[in-house]
């Protein structure tokens, strides 16, 4: 079980440190390599603080997607 | 080049996206497939689940079912990935939307009857999704973002260009693209909050 009690803020997804929000954004954009995304994901499952930050990013991205889903498909008969 | 769909300035997810064949012909998973599928779930699963949960008025279990089906179809269909192997966001969300619409039509219910909280139907909407969400607030909020934020968001999120591509396009360092994306999302979140857009749909999000 990963903990993040040391409070260090770093851009590393490894170890115990929290994940910078910018890294979380890159994670959900698919911009991190899979191994790094996997480390981010594992950290999120164990760290409520980073999980909350991730949830906020996810919600805004979901809103962006909803804004686009609203447009009817040109090819949908 | 990571473009995975056609499009000019306006984000339109729909052109030229084929519907995946969902006939089940189970193929043997290789380690590479497992890795790719896990990556797909980790990166796109949370946003997809949030979108579907909102569309399904908080029915997170049904949303999860559609996420699973979408991921399976993505795994089976080579068109779900860009030339450089990245999962294509537009493809994924388009297929998820089709699955949802098919379910709505198969159930023979109008989407505005699915929830129990009296969703306001929009007259004349042909697309069931139209009835389920109000995207106007989001589009208005995006349009009011400072231009450098708005342009960055459109390129990196809707067009799914890479950080490197956006950096080249806008002639700024990659670090600037990253920070603009971050601050654009932050600004958008605040703007949506001010507009009364409820950002926290019923259901479990992300990594809670």
Coordinates of C-alpha atoms in Angstrom, one line a residue:
Chain A
X1 CA 0.0 0.0 0.0
X2 CA 1.4 3.3 -1.1
X3 CA 1.2 6.1 1.3
X4 CA 2.0 9.7 0.6
X5 CA 2.7 10.9 4.1
X6 CA 6.0 12.4 3.4
X7 CA 4.3 15.4 1.8
X8 CA 6.9 16.0 -0.9
X9 CA 5.6 17.5 -4.0
X10 CA 7.4 16.2 -7.1
X11 CA 6.7 15.3 -10.6
X12 CA 7.7 11.7 -10.0
X13 CA 5.0 9.1 -10.1
X14 CA 7.3 6.7 -8.4
X15 CA 7.7 6.2 -4.7
X16 CA 5.7 7.9 -2.0
X17 CA 5.5 11.4 -3.3
X18 CA 2.3 13.2 -4.4
X19 CA 1.8 13.6 -8.1
X20 CA 1.8 17.1 -9.6
X21 CA -1.5 18.1 -11.0
X22 CA 0.2 18.8 -14.4
X23 CA 1.3 15.2 -14.4
X24 CA -2.3 14.1 -13.7
X25 CA -3.5 16.1 -16.7
X26 CA -0.8 14.5 -18.9
X27 CA -1.9 11.1 -17.6
X28 CA -5.5 11.6 -18.7
X29 CA -4.4 13.1 -22.0
X30 CA -2.5 9.9 -22.7
X31 CA 0.7 11.8 -22.9
X32 CA 2.6 9.8 -20.4
X33 CA 4.2 6.5 -21.4
X34 CA 2.3 3.5 -20.3
X35 CA 4.7 2.5 -17.5
X36 CA 4.5 6.0 -16.0
X37 CA 0.7 6.1 -16.4
X38 CA 0.6 2.8 -14.6
X39 CA 2.6 4.2 -11.7
X40 CA 0.3 7.2 -11.6
X41 CA -2.8 5.0 -11.6
X42 CA -1.4 2.9 -8.8
X43 CA -0.6 5.9 -6.7
X44 CA -4.1 7.3 -7.2
X45 CA -5.7 4.1 -5.9
X46 CA -3.9 4.5 -2.7
X47 CA -3.7 8.3 -2.2
X48 CA -7.0 10.2 -1.4
X49 CA -5.4 13.6 -1.8
X50 CA -4.1 12.9 -5.3
X51 CA -7.3 10.9 -6.1
X52 CA -9.3 14.1 -5.3
X53 CA -7.1 16.2 -7.6
X54 CA -7.5 13.5 -10.3
X55 CA -11.3 13.6 -9.8
X56 CA -11.4 17.3 -10.5
X57 CA -9.4 17.0 -13.7
X58 CA -11.6 14.1 -14.8
X59 CA -14.7 16.1 -14.2
X60 CA -13.5 19.0 -16.3
X61 CA -12.4 16.7 -19.1
X62 CA -15.8 14.9 -18.9
X63 CA -17.5 18.3 -19.3
X64 CA -15.4 19.0 -22.4
X65 CA -16.4 15.7 -23.8
X66 CA -20.1 16.3 -23.1
X67 CA -19.9 19.6 -24.9
X68 CA -18.7 17.8 -27.9
X69 CA -21.0 14.7 -27.6
X70 CA -23.9 17.1 -27.8
X71 CA -23.1 17.7 -31.5
X72 CA -25.1 15.2 -33.6
X73 CA -23.0 13.0 -35.8
X74 CA -23.0 13.9 -39.5
X75 CA -23.0 10.3 -40.5
X76 CA -25.8 9.1 -38.2
X77 CA -28.8 8.5 -40.3
Chain B
X1 CA 1.1 13.0 -36.3
X2 CA -1.6 11.9 -33.9
X3 CA -4.7 13.1 -35.6
X4 CA -7.3 10.4 -35.5
X5 CA -10.2 12.2 -37.1
X6 CA -11.0 14.8 -39.6
X7 CA -12.0 18.2 -38.6
X8 CA -11.5 21.9 -39.1
X9 CA -11.9 24.4 -36.4
X10 CA -15.0 23.1 -34.7
X11 CA -14.7 19.9 -32.6
X12 CA -16.9 17.3 -34.3
X13 CA -16.2 13.8 -33.2
X14 CA -18.4 12.1 -35.6
X15 CA -17.0 12.1 -39.1
X16 CA -15.8 8.9 -40.5
X17 CA -15.9 6.8 -37.3
X18 CA -17.0 3.3 -38.1
X19 CA -19.1 1.3 -35.6
X20 CA -17.1 -1.6 -34.3
X21 CA -18.3 -5.1 -34.9
X22 CA -19.1 -6.5 -31.5
X23 CA -19.4 -10.1 -32.5
X24 CA -17.4 -12.0 -29.9
X25 CA -14.5 -13.8 -31.4
X26 CA -12.3 -14.0 -28.4
X27 CA -8.7 -13.7 -29.4
X28 CA -5.8 -14.7 -27.2
X29 CA -4.5 -11.9 -25.2
X30 CA -0.8 -11.3 -25.4
X31 CA 1.1 -9.5 -22.8
X32 CA 1.2 -6.5 -25.1
X33 CA -2.5 -6.6 -25.5
X34 CA -3.0 -6.7 -21.7
X35 CA -0.7 -3.8 -21.3
X36 CA -2.4 -1.8 -24.0
X37 CA -5.9 -2.5 -22.6
X38 CA -4.8 -1.6 -19.1
X39 CA -3.3 1.6 -20.4
X40 CA -6.6 2.3 -22.1
X41 CA -8.6 1.7 -18.9
X42 CA -6.2 3.8 -16.8
X43 CA -6.1 6.8 -19.1
X44 CA -9.5 7.0 -20.7
X45 CA -11.7 4.9 -18.3
X46 CA -12.2 7.6 -15.6
X47 CA -13.3 10.3 -18.0
X48 CA -15.5 7.9 -20.0
X49 CA -17.1 6.6 -16.8
X50 CA -17.8 10.2 -15.7
X51 CA -19.4 11.1 -19.0
X52 CA -21.5 8.0 -19.1
X53 CA -22.6 8.3 -15.5
X54 CA -23.7 11.8 -16.1
X55 CA -25.6 10.8 -19.2
X56 CA -27.2 7.9 -17.3
X57 CA -28.3 10.2 -14.5
X58 CA -26.0 8.6 -11.9
X59 CA -26.5 4.9 -12.9
X60 CA -22.8 4.1 -12.4
X61 CA -23.3 0.3 -12.9
X62 CA -24.8 0.7 -16.3
X63 CA -22.1 3.3 -17.1
X64 CA -19.4 0.8 -16.1
X65 CA -21.0 -1.8 -18.4
X66 CA -20.8 0.5 -21.3
X67 CA -17.2 1.4 -20.4
X68 CA -16.3 -2.3 -20.6
X69 CA -18.0 -2.8 -23.9
X70 CA -16.4 0.3 -25.3
X71 CA -12.9 -0.8 -24.2
X72 CA -13.5 -4.3 -25.7
X73 CA -14.5 -2.8 -29.1
X74 CA -11.6 -0.5 -29.0
X75 CA -9.2 -3.4 -28.4
X76 CA -10.7 -5.3 -31.3
X77 CA -10.7 -2.4 -33.7
X78 CA -7.4 -1.1 -35.1
X79 CA -9.0 2.2 -36.0
X80 CA -9.3 2.9 -32.3
X81 CA -5.6 3.8 -32.3
X82 CA -3.7 6.5 -34.0
X83 CA -0.8 5.8 -36.3
X84 CA 1.6 6.1 -33.4
X85 CA -0.3 3.7 -31.3
X86 CA -2.1 6.1 -29.0
X87 CA -5.7 5.3 -28.1
X88 CA -8.0 7.7 -30.0
X89 CA -10.2 9.7 -27.7
X90 CA -12.7 10.6 -30.5
X91 CA -13.1 7.0 -31.5
X92 CA -13.6 5.8 -27.9
X93 CA -16.3 8.4 -27.1
X94 CA -18.1 8.0 -30.4
X95 CA -18.4 4.3 -29.9
X96 CA -19.5 4.7 -26.3
X97 CA -22.2 7.2 -27.4
X98 CA -23.4 4.7 -30.1
X99 CA -23.6 1.9 -27.5
X100 CA -25.6 4.2 -25.2
X101 CA -28.0 5.3 -28.0
X102 CA -28.5 1.7 -29.1
X103 CA -29.4 0.7 -25.6
X104 CA -31.8 3.6 -25.3
X105 CA -33.5 2.7 -28.5
X106 CA -33.5 -1.0 -27.8
X107 CA -35.2 -0.3 -24.4
X108 CA -37.8 1.6 -26.3
X109 CA -37.8 4.4 -23.8
X110 CA -37.2 8.0 -24.5
X111 CA -34.1 9.2 -22.7
X112 CA -36.0 11.8 -20.8
X113 CA -38.0 9.0 -19.2
X114 CA -35.0 7.1 -18.1
X115 CA -34.2 9.2 -15.1
X116 CA -36.5 9.9 -12.2
X117 CA -35.8 13.5 -11.8
X118 CA -37.7 15.0 -14.7
X119 CA -35.2 15.8 -17.2
X120 CA -36.2 18.5 -19.5
X121 CA -36.6 17.3 -23.0
X122 CA -35.6 19.5 -25.8
X123 CA -38.2 19.9 -28.5
X124 CA -37.2 18.6 -31.9
X125 CA -34.0 16.9 -30.8
X126 CA -33.4 13.8 -33.0
X127 CA -30.4 12.7 -31.1
X128 CA -31.2 11.1 -27.8
X129 CA -28.1 12.4 -26.3
X130 CA -29.3 15.9 -27.0
X131 CA -32.0 15.4 -24.5
X132 CA -29.7 14.3 -21.8
X133 CA -27.2 17.0 -21.4
X134 CA -26.8 20.7 -21.6
X135 CA -23.6 21.4 -23.4
X136 CA -24.3 25.0 -24.0
X137 CA -22.8 26.1 -20.7
X138 CA -19.6 24.2 -21.4
X139 CA -19.2 25.6 -24.9
X140 CA -19.9 29.1 -23.7
X141 CA -17.3 28.7 -20.9
X142 CA -14.7 27.4 -23.3
X143 CA -15.3 30.2 -25.7
X144 CA -14.7 32.8 -23.0
X145 CA -11.4 31.3 -21.9
X146 CA -8.3 33.5 -22.8
X147 CA -7.3 32.7 -26.3
X148 CA -4.0 31.0 -25.4
X149 CA -5.9 28.6 -23.1
X150 CA -8.7 28.0 -25.5
X151 CA -6.5 27.2 -28.5
X152 CA -4.3 24.9 -26.4
X153 CA -7.3 23.0 -25.1
X154 CA -8.9 22.5 -28.5
X155 CA -5.7 21.3 -30.0
X156 CA -4.7 19.0 -27.2
X157 CA -8.0 17.7 -26.1
X158 CA -10.4 17.8 -29.0
X159 CA -7.9 17.2 -31.7
X160 CA -5.7 15.0 -29.5
X161 CA -2.5 16.5 -30.7
X162 CA 0.5 15.7 -28.6
X163 CA 2.3 18.2 -26.4
X164 CA 5.1 18.3 -28.9
X165 CA 2.8 18.9 -31.8
X166 CA 1.0 21.7 -30.1
X167 CA 4.3 23.3 -29.0
X168 CA 5.4 23.3 -32.6
X169 CA 2.1 24.6 -33.9
X170 CA 1.9 27.4 -31.4
X171 CA 5.7 28.0 -31.5
X172 CA 6.1 27.7 -27.7
X173 CA 8.1 25.4 -25.5
X174 CA 6.5 22.0 -24.6
X175 CA 6.5 23.1 -20.9
X176 CA 4.3 26.1 -21.9
X177 CA 1.8 23.8 -23.6
X178 CA 1.7 21.6 -20.4
X179 CA 1.2 24.6 -18.1
X180 CA -1.4 26.2 -20.4
X181 CA -3.3 23.0 -20.6
X182 CA -3.3 22.7 -16.8
X183 CA -4.3 26.3 -16.2
X184 CA -6.9 26.1 -19.0
X185 CA -8.6 23.2 -17.2
X186 CA -8.4 25.0 -13.9
X187 CA -9.9 28.1 -15.4
X188 CA -12.6 26.1 -17.1
X189 CA -13.5 24.4 -13.9
X190 CA -13.9 27.7 -12.2
X191 CA -15.9 29.2 -15.0
X192 CA -18.2 26.2 -15.0
X193 CA -18.7 26.5 -11.3
X194 CA -19.6 30.2 -11.7
X195 CA -22.1 29.2 -14.3
X196 CA -23.7 26.8 -12.0
X197 CA -22.7 23.8 -14.0
X198 CA -22.6 20.9 -11.5
X199 CA -19.2 19.3 -12.0
X200 CA -19.7 16.4 -9.7
X201 CA -22.2 14.0 -11.2
X202 CA -23.6 11.2 -9.1
X203 CA -21.3 8.3 -9.1
X204 CA -17.8 7.4 -8.2
X205 CA -15.2 9.2 -10.1
X206 CA -11.6 8.6 -11.0
X207 CA -9.6 7.1 -8.2
X208 CA -11.8 7.5 -5.2

